[in-house]
Coordinates of C-alpha atoms in Angstrom, one line a residue:
Chain W
M11 CA -2.9 -32.4 -25.3
S12 CA -2.8 -29.6 -27.8
V13 CA -5.5 -27.3 -28.7
P14 CA -5.9 -27.4 -32.6
A15 CA -5.1 -24.1 -34.1
V16 CA -8.4 -23.9 -35.9
W17 CA -11.6 -25.5 -35.3
T18 CA -15.0 -25.3 -36.5
A19 CA -17.4 -24.0 -33.8
S20 CA -20.2 -26.4 -32.9
D21 CA -23.8 -25.8 -33.9
T22 CA -24.6 -25.3 -30.4
Q23 CA -21.9 -22.6 -30.0
L24 CA -22.9 -20.9 -33.0
E25 CA -26.3 -20.7 -31.8
R26 CA -25.1 -19.1 -28.5
L27 CA -23.2 -16.6 -30.2
A28 CA -26.2 -15.8 -32.5
R29 CA -28.4 -15.4 -29.5
R30 CA -25.6 -13.3 -27.8
R31 CA -25.5 -11.0 -30.7
R32 CA -29.3 -10.6 -31.0
K33 CA -29.3 -9.6 -27.3
A34 CA -26.5 -7.0 -27.7
R35 CA -28.4 -5.5 -30.8
R36 CA -31.5 -5.2 -28.5
R37 CA -29.6 -3.5 -25.6
T38 CA -28.1 -1.0 -27.7
L39 CA -31.2 0.0 -29.4
V40 CA -33.0 0.3 -26.0
S41 CA -30.3 2.3 -24.4
G42 CA -30.2 4.6 -27.6
V43 CA -33.8 5.2 -27.9
S44 CA -34.2 5.9 -24.3
T45 CA -31.3 8.3 -24.2
A46 CA -32.6 10.3 -27.3
V47 CA -36.2 10.3 -25.7
V48 CA -34.7 11.8 -22.4
I49 CA -32.6 14.4 -24.1
A50 CA -35.6 15.3 -26.6
V51 CA -37.9 15.7 -23.5
L52 CA -35.3 17.9 -21.7
V53 CA -34.7 20.2 -24.7
T54 CA -38.2 20.6 -25.5
V55 CA -39.0 21.5 -21.9
V56 CA -36.4 24.2 -21.6
L57 CA -36.9 25.5 -25.3
T58 CA -40.7 25.9 -24.8
S59 CA -40.4 27.4 -21.3
P60 CA -42.0 30.8 -21.2
G61 CA -39.0 32.4 -20.1
W62 CA -36.7 30.8 -22.6
D63 CA -36.2 33.8 -24.8
R64 CA -34.9 36.0 -22.0
V65 CA -32.7 33.1 -20.5
Q66 CA -31.2 32.7 -24.1
E67 CA -30.6 36.5 -24.4
T68 CA -28.9 36.8 -20.7
Y69 CA -27.1 33.4 -20.6
F70 CA -26.4 32.4 -23.9
D71 CA -25.5 35.3 -26.1
W72 CA -22.8 34.3 -28.7
G73 CA -21.6 37.7 -29.0
Q74 CA -21.0 38.3 -25.3
A75 CA -19.4 34.8 -25.2
Q76 CA -16.9 35.7 -27.9
A77 CA -16.2 39.1 -26.3
S78 CA -15.4 37.8 -22.8
L79 CA -13.6 34.6 -23.9
P80 CA -10.1 36.2 -24.1
A81 CA -10.3 37.8 -20.6
I82 CA -11.7 34.6 -19.1
L83 CA -8.9 32.4 -20.9
R84 CA -6.3 34.7 -19.3
G85 CA -8.3 34.1 -16.0
F86 CA -7.9 30.4 -16.4
G87 CA -4.1 30.8 -16.8
V88 CA -4.2 32.3 -13.1
T89 CA -6.5 29.5 -11.9
V90 CA -4.1 26.9 -13.2
Q91 CA -1.3 28.6 -11.5
V92 CA -2.9 28.8 -8.2
F93 CA -4.1 25.3 -8.6
L94 CA -0.6 24.0 -9.3
V95 CA 1.0 25.8 -6.5
A96 CA -1.6 25.0 -4.2
E97 CA -1.7 21.2 -5.1
A98 CA 2.0 20.9 -4.6
L99 CA 1.8 22.4 -0.9
I100 CA -1.3 20.5 0.0
L101 CA 0.4 17.3 -1.0
V102 CA 3.4 18.2 1.2
V103 CA 1.3 19.5 4.3
A104 CA -1.1 16.6 4.0
L105 CA 1.5 13.8 4.0
V106 CA 3.2 15.5 7.0
V107 CA 0.3 15.8 9.0
A108 CA -0.8 12.2 8.0
I109 CA 2.6 10.7 9.1
V110 CA 2.7 12.6 12.4
R111 CA -0.7 11.3 13.1
V112 CA 0.5 7.7 12.3
L113 CA 3.7 7.7 14.3
P114 CA 3.6 5.8 17.4
F115 CA 6.2 7.8 19.3
P116 CA 5.2 9.2 22.6
G117 CA 7.6 12.2 22.3
L118 CA 5.4 13.5 19.2
A119 CA 2.1 13.9 21.4
P120 CA 2.1 17.8 21.3
L121 CA 2.7 17.5 17.3
K122 CA 0.0 15.0 17.0
L123 CA -2.4 17.0 18.9
L124 CA -1.7 19.8 16.8
A125 CA -2.1 17.7 13.7
V126 CA -5.5 16.5 15.0
V127 CA -6.9 20.1 15.8
Y128 CA -5.5 21.3 12.3
T129 CA -7.4 18.4 10.6
D130 CA -10.6 19.1 12.5
V131 CA -10.4 22.8 12.0
S132 CA -9.6 22.8 8.5
R133 CA -12.3 20.1 7.5
G134 CA -14.9 21.9 9.6
T135 CA -14.5 25.4 8.3
P136 CA -16.2 26.3 4.8
T137 CA -13.5 27.1 2.3
L138 CA -15.0 30.3 1.6
L139 CA -14.7 31.5 5.3
V140 CA -10.9 30.4 5.4
V141 CA -10.5 32.3 2.1
Y142 CA -12.0 35.4 3.9
L143 CA -10.2 34.9 7.1
V144 CA -6.8 34.1 5.6
G145 CA -7.0 36.7 2.8
F146 CA -8.0 39.7 4.9
G147 CA -7.1 38.4 8.4
L148 CA -3.4 37.4 7.8
P149 CA -2.3 40.8 6.3
A150 CA -4.1 42.6 9.0
L151 CA -1.8 41.0 11.7
E152 CA 1.0 43.2 9.9
L153 CA 3.4 40.5 10.9
Q154 CA 6.6 40.4 9.0
G155 CA 7.1 37.9 6.3
I156 CA 3.2 37.5 5.8
P157 CA 2.8 37.8 1.9
G158 CA 0.6 40.9 1.1
D159 CA 0.1 39.4 -2.5
P160 CA -3.5 38.2 -3.0
F161 CA -2.1 35.1 -4.9
W162 CA -0.2 33.9 -2.1
L163 CA -2.9 34.5 0.4
A164 CA -5.2 32.5 -1.7
V165 CA -2.7 30.0 -2.2
I166 CA -2.3 29.7 1.8
A167 CA -6.1 29.6 2.3
L168 CA -6.7 26.7 -0.2
T169 CA -3.7 24.8 1.1
F170 CA -5.0 25.3 4.7
S171 CA -8.5 24.1 3.8
Y172 CA -7.6 21.1 1.7
G173 CA -4.6 20.0 3.5
G174 CA -6.8 18.6 6.1
Y175 CA -8.9 16.7 3.8
V176 CA -6.1 15.2 1.8
S177 CA -4.1 14.4 5.2
E178 CA -7.0 12.0 6.0
V179 CA -7.0 10.4 2.5
F180 CA -3.3 9.8 3.2
R181 CA -3.8 8.5 6.5
A182 CA -6.3 6.2 5.4
G183 CA -3.8 4.8 2.9
I184 CA -1.1 4.3 5.2
T185 CA -3.2 2.6 8.0
S186 CA -4.7 0.4 5.4
V187 CA -1.2 -1.3 4.6
H188 CA -1.2 -4.8 6.1
P189 CA 1.1 -5.2 9.1
S190 CA 3.0 -7.9 7.5
Q191 CA 4.5 -5.4 5.2
W192 CA 5.9 -3.8 8.6
A193 CA 7.2 -7.2 9.7
G194 CA 8.7 -7.8 6.2
G195 CA 10.5 -4.6 6.4
R196 CA 11.6 -4.6 10.0
S197 CA 12.8 -8.1 9.7
L198 CA 15.4 -7.4 7.0
G199 CA 16.8 -4.8 9.5
L200 CA 15.2 -1.7 8.0
S201 CA 14.2 0.9 10.7
Y202 CA 10.9 2.2 11.4
G203 CA 11.6 5.2 9.4
Q204 CA 12.9 3.3 6.3
T205 CA 10.1 0.8 6.7
L206 CA 7.5 3.8 6.7
R207 CA 9.2 5.7 3.9
L208 CA 10.3 2.8 1.5
I209 CA 7.6 0.4 1.9
V210 CA 4.4 1.5 3.7
V211 CA 3.9 5.1 2.7
P212 CA 4.4 4.3 -1.2
Q213 CA 1.9 1.5 -0.8
G214 CA -0.5 3.7 1.3
I215 CA -0.4 6.5 -1.5
R216 CA -1.0 4.1 -4.4
R217 CA -4.0 2.9 -3.0
V218 CA -5.7 6.1 -2.3
L219 CA -4.8 7.5 -5.7
P220 CA -8.3 7.7 -7.0
P221 CA -9.8 9.6 -4.0
L222 CA -6.7 11.8 -4.0
V223 CA -7.2 12.9 -7.7
N224 CA -11.0 13.4 -6.9
D225 CA -9.9 15.7 -4.3
F226 CA -7.9 17.8 -6.8
A227 CA -10.8 17.8 -9.1
S228 CA -12.8 19.5 -6.1
L229 CA -10.0 21.9 -5.5
Q230 CA -9.8 23.0 -9.1
K231 CA -13.4 24.2 -8.8
D232 CA -12.8 25.8 -5.4
T233 CA -10.1 28.1 -6.8
A234 CA -13.1 30.2 -7.8
L235 CA -13.7 31.1 -4.3
I236 CA -10.6 33.1 -4.0
A237 CA -12.2 35.5 -6.5
V238 CA -13.3 37.4 -3.4
L239 CA -9.7 38.4 -2.7
G240 CA -9.5 40.1 -6.0
V241 CA -7.1 37.6 -7.6
A242 CA -7.8 37.7 -11.4
E243 CA -8.6 34.1 -12.1
A244 CA -11.5 32.7 -14.3
F245 CA -14.3 33.3 -12.1
Q246 CA -13.3 36.9 -11.2
R247 CA -12.8 37.8 -14.8
A248 CA -16.1 36.4 -15.8
Q249 CA -17.8 38.4 -13.0
V250 CA -15.9 41.7 -14.3
E251 CA -17.2 40.6 -17.8
Q252 CA -20.6 40.1 -16.6
L253 CA -21.0 43.4 -14.8
R254 CA -19.7 45.1 -18.2
E255 CA -22.9 44.4 -20.1
F256 CA -25.1 43.1 -17.3
N257 CA -25.2 39.8 -19.3
Y258 CA -24.6 36.5 -17.5
T259 CA -23.0 34.7 -20.5
P260 CA -19.4 35.2 -19.3
L261 CA -20.3 33.0 -16.2
V262 CA -21.5 30.3 -18.5
V263 CA -18.2 30.3 -20.4
A264 CA -16.5 30.2 -17.2
A265 CA -18.4 27.2 -16.2
I266 CA -17.8 25.4 -19.3
G267 CA -14.1 26.2 -18.7
Y268 CA -14.1 24.8 -15.2
I269 CA -15.7 21.5 -16.7
V270 CA -13.2 21.1 -19.5
L271 CA -10.5 21.6 -16.7
T272 CA -12.3 18.9 -14.4
V273 CA -13.1 16.2 -17.0
P274 CA -9.6 14.7 -17.3
F275 CA -9.4 14.4 -13.4
A276 CA -12.8 12.6 -13.5
R277 CA -11.4 10.3 -16.3
L278 CA -8.0 9.9 -14.6
T279 CA -9.9 8.8 -11.5
D280 CA -11.8 6.4 -13.4
H281 CA -8.7 5.0 -15.1
L282 CA -6.9 4.6 -11.7
A283 CA -9.7 3.0 -9.9
L284 CA -10.0 0.5 -12.6
R285 CA -6.3 -0.2 -12.7
L286 CA -6.5 -0.8 -8.7
A287 CA -9.4 -3.0 -9.0
R288 CA -7.8 -5.2 -11.8
R289 CA -4.6 -5.3 -9.6
D290 CA -6.4 -6.3 -6.4
Q291 CA -7.9 -9.3 -8.7
G292 CA -4.5 -10.1 -10.0
L293 CA -5.4 -9.3 -13.5
T294 CA -2.3 -7.1 -14.4
Chain V
M6 CA 29.1 -23.3 19.0
T7 CA 25.8 -22.0 20.2
L8 CA 24.6 -19.2 17.7
L9 CA 21.2 -18.4 18.8
A10 CA 19.6 -19.4 22.3
A11 CA 16.4 -18.6 24.4
E12 CA 16.3 -18.8 28.0
G13 CA 12.8 -18.8 29.9
V14 CA 11.3 -16.8 27.4
R15 CA 7.7 -15.6 27.9
K16 CA 5.3 -13.8 25.9
H17 CA 1.5 -13.1 26.2
F18 CA -1.1 -11.4 24.1
G19 CA -3.9 -10.2 26.1
E20 CA -5.0 -12.8 28.4
H21 CA -3.4 -15.5 26.6
Q22 CA 0.0 -16.9 27.7
V23 CA 1.6 -17.8 24.4
L24 CA 5.2 -18.6 25.4
T25 CA 5.3 -20.0 29.0
G26 CA 9.1 -20.3 29.5
V27 CA 11.0 -21.5 26.3
D28 CA 14.4 -22.9 26.6
L29 CA 16.3 -23.5 23.3
S30 CA 19.8 -23.5 22.0
I31 CA 20.8 -23.8 18.3
E32 CA 24.2 -24.6 17.2
A33 CA 25.7 -23.0 14.4
G34 CA 25.3 -25.0 11.1
Q35 CA 22.4 -26.8 12.4
V36 CA 18.8 -27.0 11.0
V37 CA 16.4 -27.0 13.8
C38 CA 12.6 -27.7 13.0
L39 CA 10.0 -26.5 15.5
I40 CA 6.8 -28.5 15.5
G41 CA 3.8 -28.4 17.2
A42 CA 0.0 -27.9 17.1
S43 CA -1.2 -24.4 15.9
G44 CA -1.4 -22.0 18.8
S45 CA 1.7 -23.9 20.6
G46 CA 3.8 -20.9 20.1
K47 CA 6.2 -21.5 17.2
S48 CA 5.5 -18.5 15.3
T49 CA 5.5 -16.2 18.5
L50 CA 8.9 -17.7 19.4
L51 CA 10.4 -17.1 16.1
R52 CA 9.1 -13.5 16.0
C53 CA 10.6 -13.1 19.4
L54 CA 13.8 -14.4 18.2
N55 CA 14.0 -11.7 15.4
L56 CA 13.0 -9.1 18.3
L57 CA 9.7 -8.4 16.3
E58 CA 8.2 -8.8 19.6
T59 CA 9.5 -7.7 23.1
L60 CA 9.7 -10.4 25.8
D61 CA 7.8 -10.5 29.0
D62 CA 10.5 -12.4 30.6
G63 CA 13.7 -14.3 29.7
T64 CA 16.7 -13.8 27.9
L65 CA 17.8 -14.2 24.2
W66 CA 21.5 -14.8 23.1
F67 CA 23.0 -14.4 19.6
D68 CA 26.5 -15.1 19.2
G69 CA 27.1 -14.7 22.9
R70 CA 25.4 -11.5 23.2
D71 CA 22.3 -10.5 25.2
I72 CA 20.0 -9.2 22.2
S73 CA 16.9 -9.0 24.5
D74 CA 18.6 -6.2 26.4
P75 CA 16.7 -2.9 25.6
R76 CA 19.9 -1.1 25.0
V77 CA 20.5 -3.4 21.8
D78 CA 19.8 -1.8 18.5
A79 CA 17.3 -4.3 17.4
D80 CA 17.6 -3.1 13.7
E81 CA 21.1 -3.9 13.7
V82 CA 20.7 -7.3 15.1
R83 CA 17.8 -8.2 12.6
R84 CA 20.3 -7.5 9.7
D85 CA 21.9 -10.6 10.8
I86 CA 18.8 -12.7 11.5
G87 CA 16.8 -13.3 8.2
M88 CA 13.2 -14.1 8.2
V89 CA 10.7 -15.6 6.0
F90 CA 7.0 -15.7 6.9
Q91 CA 4.0 -17.8 5.9
A92 CA 3.2 -15.3 3.2
Y93 CA 3.0 -11.8 2.0
N94 CA 6.3 -10.4 3.0
L95 CA 7.5 -9.5 -0.3
F96 CA 6.7 -5.7 -1.1
P97 CA 4.0 -5.6 -3.9
H98 CA 5.1 -2.3 -5.1
L99 CA 8.6 -3.2 -6.0
S100 CA 9.8 -5.5 -8.7
V101 CA 11.4 -8.7 -7.6
L102 CA 14.7 -7.2 -8.2
D103 CA 14.1 -4.3 -6.0
N104 CA 12.6 -6.4 -3.3
I105 CA 15.9 -8.4 -3.1
T106 CA 18.3 -5.3 -3.5
L107 CA 16.4 -2.8 -1.4
A108 CA 17.8 -3.9 2.1
P109 CA 21.4 -4.7 1.3
R110 CA 21.8 -1.4 -0.7
R111 CA 20.4 0.5 2.2
L112 CA 21.9 -1.3 5.0
R113 CA 25.0 -3.1 3.7
G114 CA 26.1 -0.1 1.6
L115 CA 26.0 -2.5 -1.6
S116 CA 26.3 -0.6 -4.9
R117 CA 23.5 -0.8 -7.3
T118 CA 25.8 -3.0 -9.7
A119 CA 26.9 -5.4 -7.0
A120 CA 23.4 -5.7 -5.6
H121 CA 21.7 -6.5 -9.2
E122 CA 24.8 -8.9 -9.9
Y123 CA 24.2 -10.7 -6.6
A124 CA 20.3 -10.8 -7.1
Y125 CA 20.6 -12.1 -10.7
E126 CA 23.2 -14.7 -9.5
Q127 CA 20.8 -15.9 -6.7
L128 CA 17.7 -15.8 -8.9
T129 CA 19.3 -17.9 -11.4
R130 CA 20.2 -20.4 -8.8
F131 CA 16.7 -20.8 -7.7
G132 CA 15.2 -20.8 -11.2
L133 CA 13.7 -17.4 -11.2
A134 CA 16.3 -15.5 -13.5
D135 CA 13.2 -14.5 -15.8
K136 CA 11.3 -13.1 -13.0
A137 CA 13.7 -10.3 -11.9
R138 CA 11.6 -7.5 -13.5
A139 CA 8.2 -9.1 -12.5
H140 CA 6.1 -7.8 -9.6
P141 CA 5.5 -10.3 -6.6
D142 CA 1.6 -10.5 -7.5
S143 CA 2.4 -12.0 -10.8
L144 CA 4.1 -14.9 -9.4
S145 CA 2.9 -18.1 -8.1
G146 CA 3.0 -18.7 -4.3
G147 CA 6.0 -20.9 -4.6
Q148 CA 7.9 -18.3 -6.8
Q149 CA 7.0 -15.8 -4.3
Q150 CA 8.4 -17.8 -1.3
R151 CA 11.6 -18.5 -3.2
V152 CA 12.1 -15.0 -4.0
A153 CA 11.2 -14.2 -0.2
L154 CA 14.2 -16.7 0.5
V155 CA 16.5 -15.0 -1.7
Q156 CA 15.5 -11.7 -0.2
A157 CA 16.2 -12.6 3.4
M158 CA 19.5 -14.2 2.3
A159 CA 20.5 -11.1 0.2
M160 CA 21.4 -9.5 3.8
S161 CA 23.7 -12.5 4.5
P162 CA 22.1 -13.5 7.6
R163 CA 24.0 -15.6 10.2
V164 CA 20.7 -17.4 10.7
L165 CA 17.6 -18.0 8.9
L166 CA 14.2 -18.1 10.7
L167 CA 11.3 -19.8 8.6
D168 CA 7.9 -19.3 9.6
E169 CA 5.7 -22.1 8.2
V170 CA 6.8 -20.9 4.7
T171 CA 5.0 -23.7 3.0
S172 CA 1.7 -23.6 4.8
A173 CA -0.2 -21.2 2.5
L174 CA 1.0 -23.0 -0.7
D175 CA -0.8 -25.4 -3.0
P176 CA 0.4 -28.8 -2.5
E177 CA 2.1 -29.1 -5.6
L178 CA 4.3 -26.0 -4.9
V179 CA 5.5 -27.1 -1.4
G180 CA 8.2 -29.2 -3.0
E181 CA 9.9 -26.5 -4.8
V182 CA 10.3 -24.4 -1.6
L183 CA 11.4 -27.1 0.5
D184 CA 14.2 -27.9 -2.1
A185 CA 15.2 -24.2 -1.9
V186 CA 15.5 -24.5 1.8
R187 CA 17.2 -27.8 1.6
M188 CA 19.8 -26.0 -0.9
L189 CA 20.5 -23.4 1.8
A190 CA 20.8 -25.8 4.6
D191 CA 23.1 -28.0 2.5
E192 CA 25.5 -25.0 2.3
G193 CA 25.8 -24.9 6.0
L194 CA 23.3 -22.1 6.9
T195 CA 21.8 -22.0 10.2
V196 CA 18.1 -22.5 9.8
V197 CA 15.2 -22.4 12.5
M198 CA 12.1 -23.6 10.7
A199 CA 8.5 -23.9 12.1
T200 CA 6.8 -26.3 9.9
H201 CA 4.2 -29.1 9.7
E202 CA 6.2 -31.0 7.0
M203 CA 7.3 -33.9 9.0
T204 CA 9.1 -35.6 6.1
F205 CA 11.1 -32.6 5.4
A206 CA 11.9 -32.4 9.1
R207 CA 12.9 -36.0 9.2
D208 CA 15.2 -35.7 6.1
V209 CA 16.8 -32.5 6.6
A210 CA 16.6 -31.4 10.3
D211 CA 19.4 -31.9 12.5
R212 CA 17.2 -31.4 15.5
V213 CA 13.7 -31.3 16.0
V214 CA 11.9 -29.3 18.9
Y215 CA 8.3 -30.0 19.7
L216 CA 6.4 -27.3 21.3
H217 CA 3.4 -27.7 23.5
E218 CA 1.5 -24.8 25.0
G219 CA 4.2 -22.4 24.9
S220 CA 7.2 -24.4 25.8
V221 CA 9.5 -27.1 24.7
L222 CA 8.2 -30.6 25.7
E223 CA 10.7 -32.7 23.8
E224 CA 13.7 -32.1 21.7
G225 CA 16.4 -34.1 20.3
P226 CA 17.8 -35.6 17.0
A227 CA 15.0 -35.8 14.2
A228 CA 15.1 -39.5 14.1
S229 CA 14.5 -40.0 17.8
V230 CA 11.8 -37.2 18.2
L231 CA 9.9 -38.2 15.3
G232 CA 10.8 -41.9 15.1
N233 CA 10.6 -42.6 18.8
P234 CA 9.2 -40.0 20.6
S235 CA 9.2 -40.3 24.5
H236 CA 6.3 -38.2 25.4
E237 CA 2.7 -39.5 24.7
R238 CA 1.7 -35.9 23.8
T239 CA 4.4 -35.8 21.2
R240 CA 3.3 -39.3 19.9
S241 CA -0.4 -38.3 19.5
F242 CA 0.6 -35.1 17.9
L243 CA 2.7 -37.0 15.3
S244 CA 0.4 -39.8 14.8
R245 CA -2.3 -37.1 13.4
F246 CA 0.2 -36.3 10.8
L247 CA 1.1 -40.0 9.8
R248 CA -2.4 -40.6 9.5
G249 CA -3.1 -37.8 7.4

């Protein structure tokens, strides 16, 4: 049985195709028109509001935006640095905490308790409070080896706050790996640790990549909280610029900057989720 | 020579007594098929033989050594006892090649080149040479089980335990996996196989062991257990297969 390379579609098929095309055209039209209407209404409401002129002046001043941009961009340089360092540390801390909580060895009980307490505390405390407590509390202890640099205090605070969240994501991934994978590894003679490291953890992490990336998009934004420590990151710079002329435009500039930084994470999350979904259906 | 033996092996899960005293001895080079209804303890017995379960009672002997002794390093014993499960024991995040070479490289100290060479040689033998770089998910069930056989054999085990390796397969794929098992058996490998494939058991097994409610009810040469069973229960169990 061979399929002919070229065939002429039957009349039924031609009619089906025509109908599908008509349907698709109608859908595009409906979605296009409805989107345009919604946007037009929103824009009209905002632009015709009684206070629009003043809002435009204080929030959307082109001159202010241009003037504040260089300082805010420098701030974003620091934001990205804090983010990258904190992210690396968070991954390590979270994976260690997750694995400690997963391991079945009774000798680890004290460590497990510590891990549980840490997860509860870090997830239960607002990040802003953690930033204050770490940023001003740690140096106040005057212990040796505690960094005095706000940059590192900020990194410690963010790592503490996010490590708990991310460790729970890792733990969910690790425990979701089917027991048959353990049996597969152990039956080959791999030890518990080898099976965990080479077989279970890699699969667990792969599975939770979308929520993991999502948490990092969130961390990206929360770096703004460290402005209270005086770290010259984007939000802090924007505040300084804002106070110079008592105009809020620099804050809008910073907001746009954060969005620009976060959008790639959002697309990456979508992409990873789609890829995983495809793989689960065996479509790769 | 007895390679692997169980003596009075008992195992329960919760309230359920799965193995109620299994005595079994497997000679080197023999192919032994474990038959019995679902829930008769075939899988549990195999898992016990591979030390994946701890015994409630009884003793396991492997090559004259008591491997049920808690002081024994189970990881080390398992290197010499290969096992293939009903399904899903390949590692989905690794390529076929890495699935096969992972354990021998880590545990037998095989070099990358030597491990790859071995893997390609075996894949070729089992008709899977073009699948080396593929991931298990993209293979058919029959191909996956053949890769699992190569994976288990890569550790050069002295005995291979097979736990219903064809039960999850579409009927047309069963044959290719059984052929692969037969090939290994023909080379003199010791095989213990839980199976519902009675024709295969009749043709390939040296001995057939009928498990009933967690213990060995009848065992002997394949021809006599399958052809002329002495127990009424064995007969009624087999008749269900012959009718089907």
